[in-house]
Short mmCIF file of C-alpha atoms in Angstrom, two decimals:
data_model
loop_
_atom_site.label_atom_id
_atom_site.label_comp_id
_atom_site.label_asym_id
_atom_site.label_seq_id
_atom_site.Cartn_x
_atom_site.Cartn_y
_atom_site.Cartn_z
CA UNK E 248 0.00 0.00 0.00
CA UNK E 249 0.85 3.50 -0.97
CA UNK E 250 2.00 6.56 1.61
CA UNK E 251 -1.20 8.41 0.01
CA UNK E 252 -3.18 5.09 0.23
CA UNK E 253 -2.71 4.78 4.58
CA UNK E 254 -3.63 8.38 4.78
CA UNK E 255 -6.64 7.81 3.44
CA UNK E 256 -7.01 4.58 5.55
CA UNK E 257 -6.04 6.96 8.46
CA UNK E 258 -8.65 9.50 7.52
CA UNK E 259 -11.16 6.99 7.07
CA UNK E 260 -10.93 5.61 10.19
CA UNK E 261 -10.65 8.93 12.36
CA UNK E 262 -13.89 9.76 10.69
CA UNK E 263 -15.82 6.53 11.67
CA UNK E 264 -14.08 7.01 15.11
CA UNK E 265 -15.88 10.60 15.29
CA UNK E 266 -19.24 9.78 13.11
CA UNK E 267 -19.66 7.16 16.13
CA UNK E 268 -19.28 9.67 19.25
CA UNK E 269 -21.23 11.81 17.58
CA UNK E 270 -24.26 9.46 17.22
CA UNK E 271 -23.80 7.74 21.43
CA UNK E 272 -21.96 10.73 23.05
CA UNK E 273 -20.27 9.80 26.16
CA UNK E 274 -21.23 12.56 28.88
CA UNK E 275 -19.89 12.58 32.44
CA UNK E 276 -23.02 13.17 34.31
CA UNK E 277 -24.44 9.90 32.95
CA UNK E 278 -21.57 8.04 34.97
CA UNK E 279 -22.33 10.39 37.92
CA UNK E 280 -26.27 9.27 37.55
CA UNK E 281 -25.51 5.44 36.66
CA UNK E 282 -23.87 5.39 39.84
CA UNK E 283 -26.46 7.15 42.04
CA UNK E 284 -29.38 4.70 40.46
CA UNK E 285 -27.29 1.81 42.15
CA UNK E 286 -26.46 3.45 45.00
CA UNK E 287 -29.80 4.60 46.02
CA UNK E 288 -31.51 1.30 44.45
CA UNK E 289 -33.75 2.73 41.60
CA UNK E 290 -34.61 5.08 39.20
CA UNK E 291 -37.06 7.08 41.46
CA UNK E 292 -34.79 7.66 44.80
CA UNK E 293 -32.02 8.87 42.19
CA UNK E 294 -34.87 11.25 40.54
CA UNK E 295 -35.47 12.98 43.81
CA UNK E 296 -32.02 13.14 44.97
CA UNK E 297 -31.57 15.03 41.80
CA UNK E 298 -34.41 17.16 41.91
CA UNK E 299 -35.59 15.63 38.28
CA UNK E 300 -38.02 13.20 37.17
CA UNK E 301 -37.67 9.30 36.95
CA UNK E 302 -38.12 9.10 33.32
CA UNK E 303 -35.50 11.70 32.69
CA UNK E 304 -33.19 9.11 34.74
CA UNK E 305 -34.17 6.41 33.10
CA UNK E 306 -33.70 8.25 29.83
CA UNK E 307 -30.14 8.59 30.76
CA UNK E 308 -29.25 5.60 31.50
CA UNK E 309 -30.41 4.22 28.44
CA UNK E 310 -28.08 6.67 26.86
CA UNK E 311 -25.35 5.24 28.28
CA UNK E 312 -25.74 2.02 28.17
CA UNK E 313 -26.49 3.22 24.31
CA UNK E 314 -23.19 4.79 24.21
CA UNK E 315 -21.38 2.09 25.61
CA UNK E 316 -22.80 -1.10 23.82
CA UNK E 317 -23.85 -3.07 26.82
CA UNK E 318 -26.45 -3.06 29.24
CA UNK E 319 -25.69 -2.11 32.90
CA UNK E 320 -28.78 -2.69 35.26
CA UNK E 321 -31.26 -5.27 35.30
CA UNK E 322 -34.42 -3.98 35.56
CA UNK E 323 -38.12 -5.49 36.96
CA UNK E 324 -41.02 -3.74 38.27
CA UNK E 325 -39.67 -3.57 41.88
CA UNK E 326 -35.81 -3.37 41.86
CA UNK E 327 -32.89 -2.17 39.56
CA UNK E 328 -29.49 -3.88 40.04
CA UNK E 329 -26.09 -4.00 38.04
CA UNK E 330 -25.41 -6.18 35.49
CA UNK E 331 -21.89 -7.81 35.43
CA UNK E 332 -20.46 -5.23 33.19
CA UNK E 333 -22.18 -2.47 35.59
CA UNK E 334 -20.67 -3.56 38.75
CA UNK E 335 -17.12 -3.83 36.91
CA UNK E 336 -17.85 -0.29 35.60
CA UNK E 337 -18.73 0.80 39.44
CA UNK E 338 -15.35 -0.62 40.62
CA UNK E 339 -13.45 1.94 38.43
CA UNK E 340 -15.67 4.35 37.98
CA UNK E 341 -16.16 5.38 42.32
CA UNK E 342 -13.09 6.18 42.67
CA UNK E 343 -12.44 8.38 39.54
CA UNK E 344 -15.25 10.16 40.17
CA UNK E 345 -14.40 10.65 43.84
CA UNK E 346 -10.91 12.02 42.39
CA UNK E 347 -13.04 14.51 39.93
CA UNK E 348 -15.64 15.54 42.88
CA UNK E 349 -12.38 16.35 44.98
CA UNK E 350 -10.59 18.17 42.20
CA UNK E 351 -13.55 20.31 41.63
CA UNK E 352 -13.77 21.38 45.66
CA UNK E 353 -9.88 21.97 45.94
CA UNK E 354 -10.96 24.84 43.16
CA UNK E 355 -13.71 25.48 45.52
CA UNK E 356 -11.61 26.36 48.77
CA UNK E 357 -9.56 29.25 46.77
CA UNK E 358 -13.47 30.43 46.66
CA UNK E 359 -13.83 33.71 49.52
CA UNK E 360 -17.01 31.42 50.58
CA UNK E 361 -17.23 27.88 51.26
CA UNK E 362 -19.92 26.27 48.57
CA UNK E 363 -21.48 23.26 47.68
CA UNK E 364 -23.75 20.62 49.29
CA UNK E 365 -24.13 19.09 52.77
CA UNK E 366 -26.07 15.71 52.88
CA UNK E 367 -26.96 14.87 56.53
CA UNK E 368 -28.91 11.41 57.68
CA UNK E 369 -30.43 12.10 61.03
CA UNK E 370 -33.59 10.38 63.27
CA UNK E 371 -36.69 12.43 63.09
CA UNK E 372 -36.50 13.89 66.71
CA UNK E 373 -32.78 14.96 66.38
CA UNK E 374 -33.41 16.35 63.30
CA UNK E 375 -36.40 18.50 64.54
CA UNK E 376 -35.41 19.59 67.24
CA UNK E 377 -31.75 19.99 67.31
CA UNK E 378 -30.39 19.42 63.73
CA UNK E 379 -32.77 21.71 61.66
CA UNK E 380 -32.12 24.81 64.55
CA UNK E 381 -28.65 24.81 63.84
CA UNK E 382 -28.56 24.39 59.97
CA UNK E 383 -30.71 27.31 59.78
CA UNK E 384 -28.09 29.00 61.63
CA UNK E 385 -25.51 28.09 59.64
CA UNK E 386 -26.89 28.99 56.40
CA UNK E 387 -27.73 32.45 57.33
CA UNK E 388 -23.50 32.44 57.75
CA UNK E 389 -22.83 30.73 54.75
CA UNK E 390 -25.20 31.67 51.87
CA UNK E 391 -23.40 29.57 49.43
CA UNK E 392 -23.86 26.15 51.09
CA UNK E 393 -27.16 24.13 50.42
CA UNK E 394 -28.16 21.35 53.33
CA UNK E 395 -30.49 18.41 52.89
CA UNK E 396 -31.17 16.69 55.75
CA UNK E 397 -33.08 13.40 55.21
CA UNK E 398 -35.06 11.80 58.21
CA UNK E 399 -34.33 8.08 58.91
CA UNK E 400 -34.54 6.13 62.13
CA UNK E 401 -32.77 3.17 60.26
CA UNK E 402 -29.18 2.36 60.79
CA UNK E 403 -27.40 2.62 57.33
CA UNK E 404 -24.28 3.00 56.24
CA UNK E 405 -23.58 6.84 55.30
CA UNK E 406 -20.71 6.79 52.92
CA UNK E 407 -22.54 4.07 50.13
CA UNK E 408 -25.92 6.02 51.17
CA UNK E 409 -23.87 9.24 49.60
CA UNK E 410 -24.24 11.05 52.91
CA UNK E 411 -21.36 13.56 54.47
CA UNK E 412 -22.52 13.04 58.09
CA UNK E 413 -25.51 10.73 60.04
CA UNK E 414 -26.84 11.55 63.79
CA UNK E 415 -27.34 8.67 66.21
CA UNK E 416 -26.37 7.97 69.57
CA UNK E 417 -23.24 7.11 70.75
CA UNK E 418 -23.52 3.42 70.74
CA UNK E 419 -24.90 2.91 67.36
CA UNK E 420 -21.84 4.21 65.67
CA UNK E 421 -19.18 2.47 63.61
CA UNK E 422 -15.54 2.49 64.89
CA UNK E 423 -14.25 4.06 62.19
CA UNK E 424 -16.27 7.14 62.42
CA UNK E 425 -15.10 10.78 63.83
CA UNK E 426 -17.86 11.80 65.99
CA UNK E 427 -18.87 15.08 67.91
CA UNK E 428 -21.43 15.80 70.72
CA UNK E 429 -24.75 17.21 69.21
CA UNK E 430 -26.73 18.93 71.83
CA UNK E 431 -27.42 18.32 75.57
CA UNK E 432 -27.76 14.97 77.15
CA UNK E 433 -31.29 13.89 76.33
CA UNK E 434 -34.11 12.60 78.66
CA UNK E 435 -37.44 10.63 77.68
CA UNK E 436 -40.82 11.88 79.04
CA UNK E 437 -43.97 9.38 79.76
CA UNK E 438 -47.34 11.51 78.97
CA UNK E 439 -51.07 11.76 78.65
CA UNK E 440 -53.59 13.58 78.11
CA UNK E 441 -56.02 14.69 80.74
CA UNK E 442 -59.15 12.91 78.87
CA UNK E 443 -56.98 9.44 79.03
CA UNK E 444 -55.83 9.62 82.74
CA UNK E 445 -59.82 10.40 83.69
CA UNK E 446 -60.44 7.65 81.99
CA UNK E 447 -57.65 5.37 82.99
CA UNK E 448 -56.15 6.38 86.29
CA UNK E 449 -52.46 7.13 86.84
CA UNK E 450 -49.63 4.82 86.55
CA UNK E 451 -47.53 4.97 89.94
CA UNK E 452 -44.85 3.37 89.01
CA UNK E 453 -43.12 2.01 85.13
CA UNK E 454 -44.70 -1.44 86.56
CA UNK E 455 -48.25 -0.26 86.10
CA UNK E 456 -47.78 1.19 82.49
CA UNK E 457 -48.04 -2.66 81.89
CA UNK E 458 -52.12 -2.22 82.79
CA UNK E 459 -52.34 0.86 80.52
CA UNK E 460 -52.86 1.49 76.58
CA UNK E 461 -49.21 2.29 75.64
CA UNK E 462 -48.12 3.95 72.51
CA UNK E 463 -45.54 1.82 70.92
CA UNK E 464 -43.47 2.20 68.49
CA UNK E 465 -41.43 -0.40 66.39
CA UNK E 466 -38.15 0.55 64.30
CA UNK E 467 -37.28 0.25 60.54
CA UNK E 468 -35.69 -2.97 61.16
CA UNK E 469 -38.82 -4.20 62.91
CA UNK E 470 -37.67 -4.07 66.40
CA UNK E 471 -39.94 -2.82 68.96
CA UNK E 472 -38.73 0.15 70.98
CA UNK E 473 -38.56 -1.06 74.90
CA UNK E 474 -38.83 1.82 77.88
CA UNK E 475 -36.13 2.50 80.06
CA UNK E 476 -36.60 3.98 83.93
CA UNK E 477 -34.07 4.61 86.62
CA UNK E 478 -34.37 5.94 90.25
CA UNK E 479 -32.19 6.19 92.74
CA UNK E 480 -29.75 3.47 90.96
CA UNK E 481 -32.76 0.97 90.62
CA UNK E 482 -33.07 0.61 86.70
CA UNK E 483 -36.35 -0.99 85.14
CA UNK E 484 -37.05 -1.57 81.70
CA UNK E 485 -40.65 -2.89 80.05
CA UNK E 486 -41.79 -3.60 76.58
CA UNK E 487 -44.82 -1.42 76.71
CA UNK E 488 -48.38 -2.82 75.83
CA UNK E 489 -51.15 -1.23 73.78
CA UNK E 490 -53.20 -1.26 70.99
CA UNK E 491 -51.86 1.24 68.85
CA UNK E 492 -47.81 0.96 67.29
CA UNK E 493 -46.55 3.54 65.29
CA UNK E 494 -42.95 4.67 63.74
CA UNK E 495 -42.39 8.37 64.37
CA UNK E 496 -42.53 10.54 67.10
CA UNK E 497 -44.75 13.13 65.56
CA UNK E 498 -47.29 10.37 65.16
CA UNK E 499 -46.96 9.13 69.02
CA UNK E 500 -47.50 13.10 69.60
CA UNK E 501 -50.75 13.02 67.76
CA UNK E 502 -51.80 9.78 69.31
CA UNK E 503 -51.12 11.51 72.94
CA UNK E 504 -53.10 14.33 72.15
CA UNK E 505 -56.16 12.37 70.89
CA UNK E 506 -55.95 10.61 74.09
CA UNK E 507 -55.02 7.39 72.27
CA UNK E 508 -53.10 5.92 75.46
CA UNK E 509 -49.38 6.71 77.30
CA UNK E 510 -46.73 7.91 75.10
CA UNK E 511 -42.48 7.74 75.36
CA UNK E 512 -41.49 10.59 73.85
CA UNK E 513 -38.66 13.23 73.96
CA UNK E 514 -39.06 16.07 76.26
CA UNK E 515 -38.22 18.33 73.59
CA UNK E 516 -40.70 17.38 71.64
CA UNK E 517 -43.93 17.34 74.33
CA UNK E 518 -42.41 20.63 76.45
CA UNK E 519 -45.02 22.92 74.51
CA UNK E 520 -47.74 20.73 75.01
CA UNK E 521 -47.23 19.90 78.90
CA UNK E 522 -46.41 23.74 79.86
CA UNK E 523 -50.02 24.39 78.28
CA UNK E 524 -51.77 21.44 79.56
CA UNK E 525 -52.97 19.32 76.71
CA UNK E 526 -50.78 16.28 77.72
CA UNK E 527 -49.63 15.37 81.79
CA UNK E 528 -45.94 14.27 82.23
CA UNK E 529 -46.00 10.89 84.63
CA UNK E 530 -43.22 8.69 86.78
CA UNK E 531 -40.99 12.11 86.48
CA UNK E 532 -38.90 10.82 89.21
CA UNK E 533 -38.49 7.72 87.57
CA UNK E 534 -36.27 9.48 84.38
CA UNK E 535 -33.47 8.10 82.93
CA UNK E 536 -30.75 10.52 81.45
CA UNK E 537 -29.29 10.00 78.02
CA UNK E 538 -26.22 10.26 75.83
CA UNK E 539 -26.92 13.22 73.89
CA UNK E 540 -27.13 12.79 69.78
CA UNK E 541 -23.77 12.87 67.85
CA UNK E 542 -23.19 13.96 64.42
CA UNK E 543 -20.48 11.50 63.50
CA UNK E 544 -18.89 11.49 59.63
CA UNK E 545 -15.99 8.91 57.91
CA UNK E 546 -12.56 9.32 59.19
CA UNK E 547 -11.18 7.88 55.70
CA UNK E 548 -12.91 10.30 53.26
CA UNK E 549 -12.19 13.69 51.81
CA UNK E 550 -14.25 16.26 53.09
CA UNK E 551 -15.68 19.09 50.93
CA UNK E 552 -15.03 22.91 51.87
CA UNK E 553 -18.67 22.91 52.44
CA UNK E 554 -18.76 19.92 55.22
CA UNK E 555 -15.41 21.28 56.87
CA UNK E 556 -17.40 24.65 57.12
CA UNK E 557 -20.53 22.87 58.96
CA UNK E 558 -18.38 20.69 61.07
CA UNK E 559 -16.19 23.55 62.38
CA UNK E 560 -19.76 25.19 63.36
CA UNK E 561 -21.19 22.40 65.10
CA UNK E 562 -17.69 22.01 66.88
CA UNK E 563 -18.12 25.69 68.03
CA UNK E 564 -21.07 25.11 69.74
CA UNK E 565 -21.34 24.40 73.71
CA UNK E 566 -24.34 22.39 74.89
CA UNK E 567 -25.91 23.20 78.42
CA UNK E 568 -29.38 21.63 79.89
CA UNK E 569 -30.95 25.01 79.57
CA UNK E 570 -29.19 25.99 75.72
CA UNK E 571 -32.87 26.23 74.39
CA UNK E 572 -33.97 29.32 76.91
CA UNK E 573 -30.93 30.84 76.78
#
């Protein structure tokens, strides 16, 4: 073959090599949204941690798997998981995108103002009544930083959830978490309402709840939430009985205040209520102090400009009993 004759081979082929990324364009953001549909386990969690809708996901991932020639997820009417190729193109493609996400904030920090996104995993009561306060705070100081807290009484595991920090207690976190005292030490509070305790008598000691409607409440994971009591170093614990079992704490509130039967709730969250009467506090002598919540966050993982920022905040902070009146 002629000099002129592989130049045209060469030309030939650079075209096809072009006409074919032009027609199944490769575009970083469909890696970034590949890998959220798999981390979050379906099209429609990845919509709404985008802010977009399902079949604009699903769009894009057919793009992809256009562009690349193979499929990646397997797909049914209830769950989405990698194919083969998709979980070998997860095992290269987290950590260059971590490496890209990381470039992008170094650029960030030579900003005047820390920017970006804080994605905090927190159980509905800390996140009502302690977490939410102080985020508001904090965004009033820093106007460029978005927060999304999500509420979720479920132990998970924040770095594949795609979270920066969780809340919990001290005991339910991993060892290799960095964690930090969030608010003061925390008590529970047993209440009523009037109408039930007419009704129903009061409970003189955590023994007698077992004769009463209780409000219970069972976890994600199915377990059901047992109440605690300590006096004078006797400690009791019961697994309350009762008609009625719930999940949150805003819906044991409700219950309460309908006069459903005894509730275990958070002082914090029935203080309004029992300074204006609608609900009775009971066995107050019998309460058993807490750890307080900690926001806790991956020892091994880069931290944007925008987490360092809310960290250094909530490290700033000093908790007393009385911080809310103060």
């Amino acid at each position: 073959m002629t000099q002129v004759g592989r130049e045209d081979k060469l030309i030939k082929t650079d075209q096809l090599i072009k006409q074919g990324f032009a027609m199944r364009p490769l575009r970083l953001d469909s890696l970034e949204i590949f890998e959220d549909v798999v981390r979050c386990g379906g099209f429609r969690a990845a919509a709404l941690g985008r802010g977009v809708s399902s079949s604009a996901i699903s769009q894009s991932i057919s793009v992809l798997e256009e562009a690349l020639g193979i499929r990646l997820l397997n797909r049914t009417t209830r769950s989405v998981a990698p194919t083969e190729a998709g979980e070998r193109l997860l095992e290269r493609l987290r950590p260059a995108l971590y490496e890209i996400r990381t470039a992008v904030d170094d650029l960030n920090q030579l900003r005047e103002r820390p920017s970006g996104t804080v994605r905090i995993n927190a159980p509905g009561p800390a996140a009502d009544h302690v977490l939410c306060p102080l985020a508001f705070e904090f965004m009033k100081i820093y106007p460029d930083v978005n927060v999304e807290i999500v509420s979720d009484a479920a132990i998970i595991d924040i770095v594949e959830q795609g979270f920066d920090a969780g809340v919990r207690f001290g005991n339910q976190l991993a060892q290799d978490m960095i964690a930090m005292p969030l608010g003061p030490a925390l008590r529970y509070a047993i209440v009523a309402s009037p109408d039930y305790l007419r009704k129903r008598g009061r409970p003189g000691s955590p023994g007698d709840l077992l004769q009463h409607d209780c409000i219970r409440r069972r976890f994600p994971g199915g377990t059901m939430v047992t109440w605690k009591f300590a006096r004078d170093g006797d400690e009791v614990e019961i697994t309350p009985k009762g008609r009625l079992t719930l999940s949150s704490a805003h819906q044991e509130l409700q219950a309460a205040l309908a006069g459903s039967g005894i509730a275990h709730l958070f002082e914090d969250y029935v203080r309004d209520d029992v300074e204006q009467g609608r609900l009775i506090e009971l066995l107050c002598d019998w309460k058993q102090k807490l750890p307080s919540w900690y926001l806790y966050y991956p020892s091994r993982r880069h931290t944007s400009a925008a987490v360092r920022a809310f960290l250094e905040f909530i490290r700033n902070q000093r908790w007393y009993p009385d911080r809310k009146e103060r």
